CSV table of N, CA and C in Angstrom, one decimal:
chain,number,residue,atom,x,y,z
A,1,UNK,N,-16.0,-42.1,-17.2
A,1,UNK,CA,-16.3,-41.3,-16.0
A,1,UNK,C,-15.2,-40.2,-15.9
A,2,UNK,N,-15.6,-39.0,-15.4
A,2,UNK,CA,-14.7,-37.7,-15.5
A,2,UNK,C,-14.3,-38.0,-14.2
A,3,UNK,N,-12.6,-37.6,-13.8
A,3,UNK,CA,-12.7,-37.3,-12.3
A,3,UNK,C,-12.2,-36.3,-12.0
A,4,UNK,N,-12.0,-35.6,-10.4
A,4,UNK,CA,-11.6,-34.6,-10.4
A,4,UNK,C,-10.3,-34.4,-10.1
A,5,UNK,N,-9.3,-33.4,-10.2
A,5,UNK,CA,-7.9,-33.0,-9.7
A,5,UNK,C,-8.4,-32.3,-8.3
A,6,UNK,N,-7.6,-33.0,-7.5
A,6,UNK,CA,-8.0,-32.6,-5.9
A,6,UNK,C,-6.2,-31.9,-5.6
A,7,UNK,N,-5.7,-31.8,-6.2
A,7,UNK,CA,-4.5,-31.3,-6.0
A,7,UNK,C,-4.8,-29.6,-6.1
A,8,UNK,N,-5.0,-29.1,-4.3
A,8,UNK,CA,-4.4,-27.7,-3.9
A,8,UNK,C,-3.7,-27.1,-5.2
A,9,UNK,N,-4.4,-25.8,-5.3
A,9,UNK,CA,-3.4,-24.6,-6.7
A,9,UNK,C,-3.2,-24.0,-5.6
A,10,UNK,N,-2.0,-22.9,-5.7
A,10,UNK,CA,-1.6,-21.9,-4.7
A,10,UNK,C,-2.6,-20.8,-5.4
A,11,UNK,N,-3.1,-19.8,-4.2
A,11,UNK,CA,-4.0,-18.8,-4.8
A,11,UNK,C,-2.8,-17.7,-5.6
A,12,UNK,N,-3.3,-17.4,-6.9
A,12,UNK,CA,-2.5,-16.5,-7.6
A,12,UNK,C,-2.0,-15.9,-6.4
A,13,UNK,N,-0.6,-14.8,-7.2
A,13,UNK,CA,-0.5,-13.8,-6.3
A,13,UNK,C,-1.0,-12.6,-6.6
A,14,UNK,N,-1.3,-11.5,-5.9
A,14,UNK,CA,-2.1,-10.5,-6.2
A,14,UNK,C,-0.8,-9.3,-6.6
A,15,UNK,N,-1.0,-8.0,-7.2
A,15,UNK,CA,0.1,-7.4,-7.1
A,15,UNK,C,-0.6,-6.1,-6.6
A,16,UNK,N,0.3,-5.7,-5.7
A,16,UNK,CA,0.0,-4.8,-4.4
A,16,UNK,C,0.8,-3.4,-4.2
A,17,UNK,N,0.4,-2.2,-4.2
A,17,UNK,CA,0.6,-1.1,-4.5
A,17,UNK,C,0.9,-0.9,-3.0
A,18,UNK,N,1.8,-0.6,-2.7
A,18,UNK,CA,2.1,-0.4,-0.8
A,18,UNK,C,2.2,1.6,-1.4
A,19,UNK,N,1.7,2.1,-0.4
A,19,UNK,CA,1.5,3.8,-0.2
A,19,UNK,C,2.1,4.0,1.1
A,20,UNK,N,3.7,4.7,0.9
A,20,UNK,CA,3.9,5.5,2.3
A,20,UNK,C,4.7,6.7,1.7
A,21,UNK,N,4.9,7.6,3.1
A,21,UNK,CA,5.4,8.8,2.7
A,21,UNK,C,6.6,8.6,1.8
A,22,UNK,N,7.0,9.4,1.0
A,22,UNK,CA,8.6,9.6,0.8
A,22,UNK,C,9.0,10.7,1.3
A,23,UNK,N,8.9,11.8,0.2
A,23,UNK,CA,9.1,13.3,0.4
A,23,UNK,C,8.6,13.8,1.3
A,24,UNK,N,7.5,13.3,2.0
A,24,UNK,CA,7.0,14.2,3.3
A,24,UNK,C,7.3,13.7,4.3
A,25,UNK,N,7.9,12.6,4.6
A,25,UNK,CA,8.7,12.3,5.3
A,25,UNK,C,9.0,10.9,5.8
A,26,UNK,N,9.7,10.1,6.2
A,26,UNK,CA,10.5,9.1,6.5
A,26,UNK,C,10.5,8.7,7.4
A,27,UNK,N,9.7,9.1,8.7
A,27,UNK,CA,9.7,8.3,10.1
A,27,UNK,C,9.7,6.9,10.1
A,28,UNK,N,8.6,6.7,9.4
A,28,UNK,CA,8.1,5.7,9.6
A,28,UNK,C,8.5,4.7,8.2
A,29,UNK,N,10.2,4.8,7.7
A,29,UNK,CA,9.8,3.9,6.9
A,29,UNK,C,10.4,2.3,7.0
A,30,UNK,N,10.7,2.2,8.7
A,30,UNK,CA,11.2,1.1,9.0
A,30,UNK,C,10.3,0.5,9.3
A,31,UNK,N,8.9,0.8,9.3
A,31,UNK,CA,7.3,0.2,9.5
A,31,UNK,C,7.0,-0.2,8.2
A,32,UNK,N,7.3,0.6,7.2
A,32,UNK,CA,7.0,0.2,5.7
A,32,UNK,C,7.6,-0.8,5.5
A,33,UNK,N,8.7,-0.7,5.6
A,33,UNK,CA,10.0,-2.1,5.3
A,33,UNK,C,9.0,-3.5,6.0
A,34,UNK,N,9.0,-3.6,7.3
A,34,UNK,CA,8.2,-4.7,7.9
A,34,UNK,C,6.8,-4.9,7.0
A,35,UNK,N,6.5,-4.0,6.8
A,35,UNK,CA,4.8,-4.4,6.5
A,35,UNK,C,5.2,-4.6,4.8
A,36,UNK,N,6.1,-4.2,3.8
A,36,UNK,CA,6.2,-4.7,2.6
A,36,UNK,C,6.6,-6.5,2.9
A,37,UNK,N,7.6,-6.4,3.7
A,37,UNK,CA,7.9,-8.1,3.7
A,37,UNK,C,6.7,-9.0,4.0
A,38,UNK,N,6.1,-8.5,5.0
A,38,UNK,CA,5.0,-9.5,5.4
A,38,UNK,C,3.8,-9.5,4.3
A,39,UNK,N,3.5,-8.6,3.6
A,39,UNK,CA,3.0,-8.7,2.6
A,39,UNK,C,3.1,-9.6,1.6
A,40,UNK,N,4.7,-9.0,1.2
A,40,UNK,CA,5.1,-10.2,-0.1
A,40,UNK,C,5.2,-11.9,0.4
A,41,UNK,N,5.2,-12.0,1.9
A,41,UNK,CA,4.8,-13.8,1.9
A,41,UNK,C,3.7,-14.2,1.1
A,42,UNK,N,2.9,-13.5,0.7
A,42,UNK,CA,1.7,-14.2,-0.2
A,42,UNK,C,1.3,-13.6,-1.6
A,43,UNK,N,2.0,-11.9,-1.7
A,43,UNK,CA,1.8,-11.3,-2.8
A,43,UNK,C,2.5,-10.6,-3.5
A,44,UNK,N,2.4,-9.8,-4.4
A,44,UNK,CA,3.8,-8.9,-5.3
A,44,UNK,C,3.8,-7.5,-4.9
A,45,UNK,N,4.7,-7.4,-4.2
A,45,UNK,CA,4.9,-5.6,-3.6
A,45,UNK,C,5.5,-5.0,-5.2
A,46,UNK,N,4.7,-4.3,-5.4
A,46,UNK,CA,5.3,-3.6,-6.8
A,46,UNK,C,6.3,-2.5,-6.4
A,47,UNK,N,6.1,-1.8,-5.3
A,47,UNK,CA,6.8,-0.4,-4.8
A,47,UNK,C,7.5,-0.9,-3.6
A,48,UNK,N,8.1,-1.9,-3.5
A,48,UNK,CA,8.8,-2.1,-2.2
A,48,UNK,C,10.0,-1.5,-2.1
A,49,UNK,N,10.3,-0.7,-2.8
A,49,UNK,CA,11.1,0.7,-2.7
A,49,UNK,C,10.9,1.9,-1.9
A,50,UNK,N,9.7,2.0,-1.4
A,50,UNK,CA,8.9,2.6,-0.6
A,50,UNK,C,9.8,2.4,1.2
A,51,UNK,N,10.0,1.1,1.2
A,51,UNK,CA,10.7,0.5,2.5
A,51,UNK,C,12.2,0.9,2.5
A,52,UNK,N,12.2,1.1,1.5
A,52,UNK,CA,14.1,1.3,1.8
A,52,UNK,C,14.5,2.6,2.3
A,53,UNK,N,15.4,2.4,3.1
A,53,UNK,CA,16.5,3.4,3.8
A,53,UNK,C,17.1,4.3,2.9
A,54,UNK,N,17.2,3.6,2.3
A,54,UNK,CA,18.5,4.2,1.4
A,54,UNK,C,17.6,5.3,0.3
A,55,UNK,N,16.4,5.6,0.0
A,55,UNK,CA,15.8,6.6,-0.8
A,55,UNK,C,16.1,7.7,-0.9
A,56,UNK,N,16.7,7.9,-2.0
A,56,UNK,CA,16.8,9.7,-2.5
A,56,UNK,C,15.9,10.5,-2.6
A,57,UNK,N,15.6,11.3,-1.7
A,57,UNK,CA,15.2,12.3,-1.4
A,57,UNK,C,15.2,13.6,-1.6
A,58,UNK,N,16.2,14.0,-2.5
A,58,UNK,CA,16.5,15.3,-2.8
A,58,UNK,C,15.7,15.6,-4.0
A,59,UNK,N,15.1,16.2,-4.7
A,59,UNK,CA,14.2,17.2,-4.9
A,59,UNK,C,15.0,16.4,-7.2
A,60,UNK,N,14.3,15.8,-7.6
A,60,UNK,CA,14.7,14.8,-8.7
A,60,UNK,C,14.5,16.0,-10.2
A,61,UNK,N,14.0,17.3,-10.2
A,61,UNK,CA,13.5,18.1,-10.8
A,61,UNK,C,12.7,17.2,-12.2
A,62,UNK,N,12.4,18.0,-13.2
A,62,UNK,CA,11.3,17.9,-13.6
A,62,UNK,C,11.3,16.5,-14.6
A,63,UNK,N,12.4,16.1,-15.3
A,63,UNK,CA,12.6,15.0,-16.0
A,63,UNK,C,12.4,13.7,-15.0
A,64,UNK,N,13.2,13.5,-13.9
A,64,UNK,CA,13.2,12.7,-13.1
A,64,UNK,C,11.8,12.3,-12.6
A,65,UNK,N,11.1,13.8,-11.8
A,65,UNK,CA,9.5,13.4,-11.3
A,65,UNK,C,9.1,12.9,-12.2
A,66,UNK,N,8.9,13.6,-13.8
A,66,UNK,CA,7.7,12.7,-14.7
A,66,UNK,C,8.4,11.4,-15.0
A,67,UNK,N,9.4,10.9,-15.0
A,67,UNK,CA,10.0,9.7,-14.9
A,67,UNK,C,8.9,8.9,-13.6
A,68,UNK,N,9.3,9.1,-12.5
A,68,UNK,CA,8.4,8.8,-11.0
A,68,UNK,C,7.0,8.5,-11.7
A,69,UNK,N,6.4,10.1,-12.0
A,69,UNK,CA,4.9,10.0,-12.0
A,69,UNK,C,4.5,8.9,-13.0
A,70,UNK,N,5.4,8.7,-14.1
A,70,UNK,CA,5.2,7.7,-15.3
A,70,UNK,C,5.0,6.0,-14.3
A,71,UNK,N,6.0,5.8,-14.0
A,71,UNK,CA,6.3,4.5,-13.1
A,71,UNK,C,4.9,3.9,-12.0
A,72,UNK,N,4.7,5.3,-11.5
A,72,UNK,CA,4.0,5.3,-10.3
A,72,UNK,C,2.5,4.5,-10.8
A,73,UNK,N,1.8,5.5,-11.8
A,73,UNK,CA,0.7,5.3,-12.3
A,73,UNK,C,0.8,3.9,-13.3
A,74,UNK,N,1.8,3.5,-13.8
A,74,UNK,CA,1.5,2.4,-14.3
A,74,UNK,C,1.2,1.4,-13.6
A,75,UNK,N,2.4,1.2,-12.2
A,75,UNK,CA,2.3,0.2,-11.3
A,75,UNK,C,0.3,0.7,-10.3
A,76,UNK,N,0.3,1.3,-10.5
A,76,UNK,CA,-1.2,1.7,-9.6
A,76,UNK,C,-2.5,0.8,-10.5
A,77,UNK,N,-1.9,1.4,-12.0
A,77,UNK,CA,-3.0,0.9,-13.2
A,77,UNK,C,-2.6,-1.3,-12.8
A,78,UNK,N,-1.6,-1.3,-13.0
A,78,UNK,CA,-1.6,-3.0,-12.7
A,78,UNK,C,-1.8,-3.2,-11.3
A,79,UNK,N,-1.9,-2.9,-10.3
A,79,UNK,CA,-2.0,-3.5,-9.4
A,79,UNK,C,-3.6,-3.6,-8.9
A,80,UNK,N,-4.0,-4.9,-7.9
A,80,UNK,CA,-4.7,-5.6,-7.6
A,80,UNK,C,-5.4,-4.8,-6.0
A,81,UNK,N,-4.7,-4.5,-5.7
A,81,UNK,CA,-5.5,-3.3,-4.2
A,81,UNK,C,-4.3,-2.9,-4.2
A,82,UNK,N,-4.2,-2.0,-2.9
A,82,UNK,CA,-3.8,-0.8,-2.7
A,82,UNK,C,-3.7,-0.9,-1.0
A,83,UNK,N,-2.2,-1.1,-0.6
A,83,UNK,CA,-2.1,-0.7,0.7
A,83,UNK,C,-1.5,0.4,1.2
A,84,UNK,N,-2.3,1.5,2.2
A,84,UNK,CA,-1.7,2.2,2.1
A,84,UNK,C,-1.2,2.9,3.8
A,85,UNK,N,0.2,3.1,4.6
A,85,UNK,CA,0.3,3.5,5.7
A,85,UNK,C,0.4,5.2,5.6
A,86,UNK,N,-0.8,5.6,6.4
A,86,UNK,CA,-0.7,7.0,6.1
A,86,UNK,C,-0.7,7.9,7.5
A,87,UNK,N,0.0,7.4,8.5
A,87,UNK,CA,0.2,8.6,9.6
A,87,UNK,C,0.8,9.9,9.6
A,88,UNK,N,2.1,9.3,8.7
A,88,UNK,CA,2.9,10.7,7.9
A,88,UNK,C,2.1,11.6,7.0
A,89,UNK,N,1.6,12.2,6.7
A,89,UNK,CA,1.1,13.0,5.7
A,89,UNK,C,1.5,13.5,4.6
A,90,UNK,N,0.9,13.1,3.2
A,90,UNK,CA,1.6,13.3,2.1
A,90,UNK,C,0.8,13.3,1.1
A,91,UNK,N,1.3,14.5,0.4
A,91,UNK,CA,0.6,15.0,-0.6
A,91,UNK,C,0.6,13.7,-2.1
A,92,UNK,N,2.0,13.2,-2.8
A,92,UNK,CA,1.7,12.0,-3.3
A,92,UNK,C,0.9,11.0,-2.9
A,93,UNK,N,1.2,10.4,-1.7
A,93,UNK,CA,0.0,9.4,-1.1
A,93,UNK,C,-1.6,9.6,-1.3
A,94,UNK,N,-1.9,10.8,-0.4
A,94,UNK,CA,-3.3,11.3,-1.4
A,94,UNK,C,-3.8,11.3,-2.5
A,95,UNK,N,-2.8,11.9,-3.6
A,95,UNK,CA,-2.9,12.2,-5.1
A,95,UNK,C,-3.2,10.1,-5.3
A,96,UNK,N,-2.3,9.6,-4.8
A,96,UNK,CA,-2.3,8.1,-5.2
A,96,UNK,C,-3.8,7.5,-4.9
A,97,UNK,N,-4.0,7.5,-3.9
A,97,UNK,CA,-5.3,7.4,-3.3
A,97,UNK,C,-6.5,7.9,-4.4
A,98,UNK,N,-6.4,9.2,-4.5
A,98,UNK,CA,-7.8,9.5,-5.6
A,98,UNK,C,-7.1,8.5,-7.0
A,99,UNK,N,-6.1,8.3,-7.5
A,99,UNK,CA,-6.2,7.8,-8.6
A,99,UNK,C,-6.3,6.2,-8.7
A,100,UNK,N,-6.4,5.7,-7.1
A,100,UNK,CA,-6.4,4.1,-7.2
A,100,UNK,C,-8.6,4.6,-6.9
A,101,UNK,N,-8.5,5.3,-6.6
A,101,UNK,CA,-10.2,5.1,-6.8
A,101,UNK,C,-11.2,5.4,-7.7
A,102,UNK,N,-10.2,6.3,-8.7
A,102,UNK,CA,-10.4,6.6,-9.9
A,102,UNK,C,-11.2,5.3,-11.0
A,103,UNK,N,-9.6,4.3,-10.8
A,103,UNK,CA,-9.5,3.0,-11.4
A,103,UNK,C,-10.1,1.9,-10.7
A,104,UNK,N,-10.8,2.3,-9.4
A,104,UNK,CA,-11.3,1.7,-8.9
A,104,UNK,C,-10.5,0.3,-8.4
A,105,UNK,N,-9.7,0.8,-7.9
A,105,UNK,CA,-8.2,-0.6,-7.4
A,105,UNK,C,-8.7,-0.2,-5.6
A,106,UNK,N,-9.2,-1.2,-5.3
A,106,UNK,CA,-9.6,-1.7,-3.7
A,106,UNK,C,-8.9,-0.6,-3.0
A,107,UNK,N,-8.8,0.1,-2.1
A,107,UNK,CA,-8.0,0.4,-0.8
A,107,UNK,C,-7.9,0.6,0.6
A,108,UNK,N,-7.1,0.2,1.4
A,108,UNK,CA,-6.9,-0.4,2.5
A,108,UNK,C,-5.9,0.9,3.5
A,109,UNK,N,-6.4,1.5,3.9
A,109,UNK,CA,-5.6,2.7,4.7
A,109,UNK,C,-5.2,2.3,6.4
A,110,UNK,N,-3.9,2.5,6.8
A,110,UNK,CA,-3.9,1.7,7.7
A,110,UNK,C,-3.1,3.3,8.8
A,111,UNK,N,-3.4,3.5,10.0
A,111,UNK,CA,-2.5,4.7,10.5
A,111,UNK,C,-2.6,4.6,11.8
A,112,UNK,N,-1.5,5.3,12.7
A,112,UNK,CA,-1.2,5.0,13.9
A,112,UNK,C,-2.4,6.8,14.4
A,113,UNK,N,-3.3,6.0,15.3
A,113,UNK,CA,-4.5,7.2,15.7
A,113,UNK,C,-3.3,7.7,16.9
A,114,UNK,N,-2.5,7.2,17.3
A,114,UNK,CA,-1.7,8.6,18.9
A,114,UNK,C,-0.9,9.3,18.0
A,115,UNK,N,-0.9,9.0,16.6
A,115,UNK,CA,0.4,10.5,16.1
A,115,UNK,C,-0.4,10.8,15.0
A,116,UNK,N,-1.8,10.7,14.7
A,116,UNK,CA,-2.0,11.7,13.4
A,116,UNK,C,-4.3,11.3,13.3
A,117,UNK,N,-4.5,12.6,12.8
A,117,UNK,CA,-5.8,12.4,13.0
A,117,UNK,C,-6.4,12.1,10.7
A,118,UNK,N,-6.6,11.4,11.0
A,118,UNK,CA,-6.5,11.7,9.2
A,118,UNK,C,-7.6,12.3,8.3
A,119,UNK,N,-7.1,13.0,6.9
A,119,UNK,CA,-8.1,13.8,6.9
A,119,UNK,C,-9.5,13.8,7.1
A,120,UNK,N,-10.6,14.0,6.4
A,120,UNK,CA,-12.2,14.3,6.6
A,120,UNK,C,-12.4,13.4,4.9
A,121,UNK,N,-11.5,14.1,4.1
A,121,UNK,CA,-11.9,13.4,3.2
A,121,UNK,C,-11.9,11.8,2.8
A,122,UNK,N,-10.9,11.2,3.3
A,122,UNK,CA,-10.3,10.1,3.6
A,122,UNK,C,-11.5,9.2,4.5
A,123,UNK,N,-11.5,9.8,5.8
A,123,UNK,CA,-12.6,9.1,6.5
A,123,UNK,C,-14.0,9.6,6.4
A,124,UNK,N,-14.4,10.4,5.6
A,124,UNK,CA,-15.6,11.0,4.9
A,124,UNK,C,-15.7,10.1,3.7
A,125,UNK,N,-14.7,9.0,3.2
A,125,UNK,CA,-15.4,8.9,1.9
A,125,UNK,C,-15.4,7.1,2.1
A,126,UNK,N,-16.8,6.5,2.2
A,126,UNK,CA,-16.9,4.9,1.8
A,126,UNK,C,-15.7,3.9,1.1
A,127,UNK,N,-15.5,4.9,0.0
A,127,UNK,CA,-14.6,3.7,-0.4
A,127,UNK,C,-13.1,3.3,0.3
A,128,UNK,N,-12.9,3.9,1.1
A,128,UNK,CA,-11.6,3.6,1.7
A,128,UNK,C,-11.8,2.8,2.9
A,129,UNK,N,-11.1,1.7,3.0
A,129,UNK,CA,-11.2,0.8,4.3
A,129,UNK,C,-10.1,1.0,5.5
A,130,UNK,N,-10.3,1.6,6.7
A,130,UNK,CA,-9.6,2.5,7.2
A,130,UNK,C,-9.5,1.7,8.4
A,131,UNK,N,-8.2,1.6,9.0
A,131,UNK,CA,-7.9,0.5,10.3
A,131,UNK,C,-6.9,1.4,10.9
A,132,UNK,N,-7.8,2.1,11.9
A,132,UNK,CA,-6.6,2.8,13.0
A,132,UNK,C,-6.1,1.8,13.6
A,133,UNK,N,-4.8,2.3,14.0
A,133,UNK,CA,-4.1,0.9,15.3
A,133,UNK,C,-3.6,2.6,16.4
A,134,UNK,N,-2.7,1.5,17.5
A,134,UNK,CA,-2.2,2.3,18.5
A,134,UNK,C,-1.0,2.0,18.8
A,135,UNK,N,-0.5,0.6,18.5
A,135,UNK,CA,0.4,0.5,18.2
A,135,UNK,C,1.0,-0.3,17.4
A,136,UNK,N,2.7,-0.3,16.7
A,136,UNK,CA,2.7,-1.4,15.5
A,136,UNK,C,2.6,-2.6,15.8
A,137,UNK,N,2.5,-3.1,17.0
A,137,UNK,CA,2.4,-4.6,17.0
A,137,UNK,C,1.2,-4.9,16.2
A,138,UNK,N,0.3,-3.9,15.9
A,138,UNK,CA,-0.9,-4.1,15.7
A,138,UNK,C,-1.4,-4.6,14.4
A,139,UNK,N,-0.3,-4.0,13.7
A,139,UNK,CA,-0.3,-4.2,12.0
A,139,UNK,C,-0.5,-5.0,11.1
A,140,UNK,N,0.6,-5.8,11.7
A,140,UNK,CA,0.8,-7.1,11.5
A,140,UNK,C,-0.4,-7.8,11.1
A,141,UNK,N,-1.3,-8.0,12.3
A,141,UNK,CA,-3.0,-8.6,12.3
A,141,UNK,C,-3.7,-8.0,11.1
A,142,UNK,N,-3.7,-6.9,11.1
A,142,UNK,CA,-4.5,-6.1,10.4
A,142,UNK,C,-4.1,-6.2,8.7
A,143,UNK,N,-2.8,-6.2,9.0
A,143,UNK,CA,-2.1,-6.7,7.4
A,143,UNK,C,-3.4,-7.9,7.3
A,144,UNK,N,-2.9,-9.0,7.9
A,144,UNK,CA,-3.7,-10.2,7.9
A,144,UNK,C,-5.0,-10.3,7.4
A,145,UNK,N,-5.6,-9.3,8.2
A,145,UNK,CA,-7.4,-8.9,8.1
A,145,UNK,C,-7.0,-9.1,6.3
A,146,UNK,N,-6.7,-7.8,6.0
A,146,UNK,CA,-6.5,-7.2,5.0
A,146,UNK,C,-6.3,-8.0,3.7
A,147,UNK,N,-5.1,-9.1,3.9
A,147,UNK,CA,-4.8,-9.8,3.1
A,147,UNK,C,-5.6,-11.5,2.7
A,148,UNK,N,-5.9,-11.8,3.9
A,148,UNK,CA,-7.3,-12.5,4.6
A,148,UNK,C,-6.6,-13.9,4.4
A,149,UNK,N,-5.7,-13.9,5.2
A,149,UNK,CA,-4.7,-15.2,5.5
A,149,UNK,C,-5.5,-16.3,6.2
C-alpha cells in the first residue's frame, strides 16, 4: 500500500521585479525600501536596489546605462510578476512595464491617488492590476492582496 507525505513544502519562492522611480525621482524611496522588505518575507526581490538611499544618480553615460539596461531586462525576463509603485512618474518604469507585458510577466501597479493621477494608458489597458491607496498604511494590505498571504 502507497502512503502519502503529509509533511507541509514551503511554497517556492517567487522572484519579483519591484518598479520605482530612480532618475525621476526619489521621494518615495523610503516607501520602496518598506515595501521591498515585506515582500521578500515570502519572495526574491531581484531589484531591491530600487529601496536604497544611497543610489547614484548622476547621469551613468552610455557604457554604464547599457550595462543598467542589460541587467534590468534580464532580471524582468526571470522574474515571476512585477511589482510596481508608480506615483512618482517615470519614464524607465513605463518602458519596464511595456516590456514585463511584452513577456507577459503578471503586473501589479500600486500608487498613492492624493499625489498623482496615472496615465490613460496604464489605466486604459486590462492587463495591469491597479490598486490606488490614500495612504501608506495602506500598502502593506494590498502588498498582501497581491502576494496572497
Amino acid at each position: 500500500m502507497e502512503t502519502k507525505d503529509l509533511t507541509r513544502q514551503a511554497p517556492a519562492r517567487r522572484n519579483i521585479y519591484f518598479a520605482g522611480s530612480i532618475r525621476g525621482g526619489r521621494v518615495d524611496a523610503d516607501l520602496y525600501r518598506r515595501m521591498i522588505a515585506h515582500i521578500q518575507l515570502s519572495d526574491n526581490v531581484l531589484t531591491e536596489h530600487v529601496g536604497s538611499q544611497k543610489l547614484c544618480l548622476t547621469e551613468q553615460g552610455r557604457d554604464g546605462d547599457a550595462s543598467i539596461y542589460q541587467q534590468d531586462t534580464t532580471w524582468l525576463r526571470q522574474s515571476d510578476l512585477l511589482i510596481g509603485e508608480c506615483t512618482c512618474p517615470s519614464l524607465g518604469v513605463g518602458y519596464e512595464l511595456a516590456y514585463a507585458e511584452r513577456f507577459g510577466i503578471p503586473c501589479h501597479l500600486l500608487y498613492d491617488r492624493t499625489k498623482t493621477q496615472l496615465s490613460a494608458m496604464l489605466t486604459g489597458n486590462p492587463y495591469f492590476h491597479i490598486y490606488p491607496y490614500s495612504h501608506p498604511d495602506e500598502v502593506i494590505p494590498l502588498l498582501d492582496k497581491i502576494l496572497r498571504f
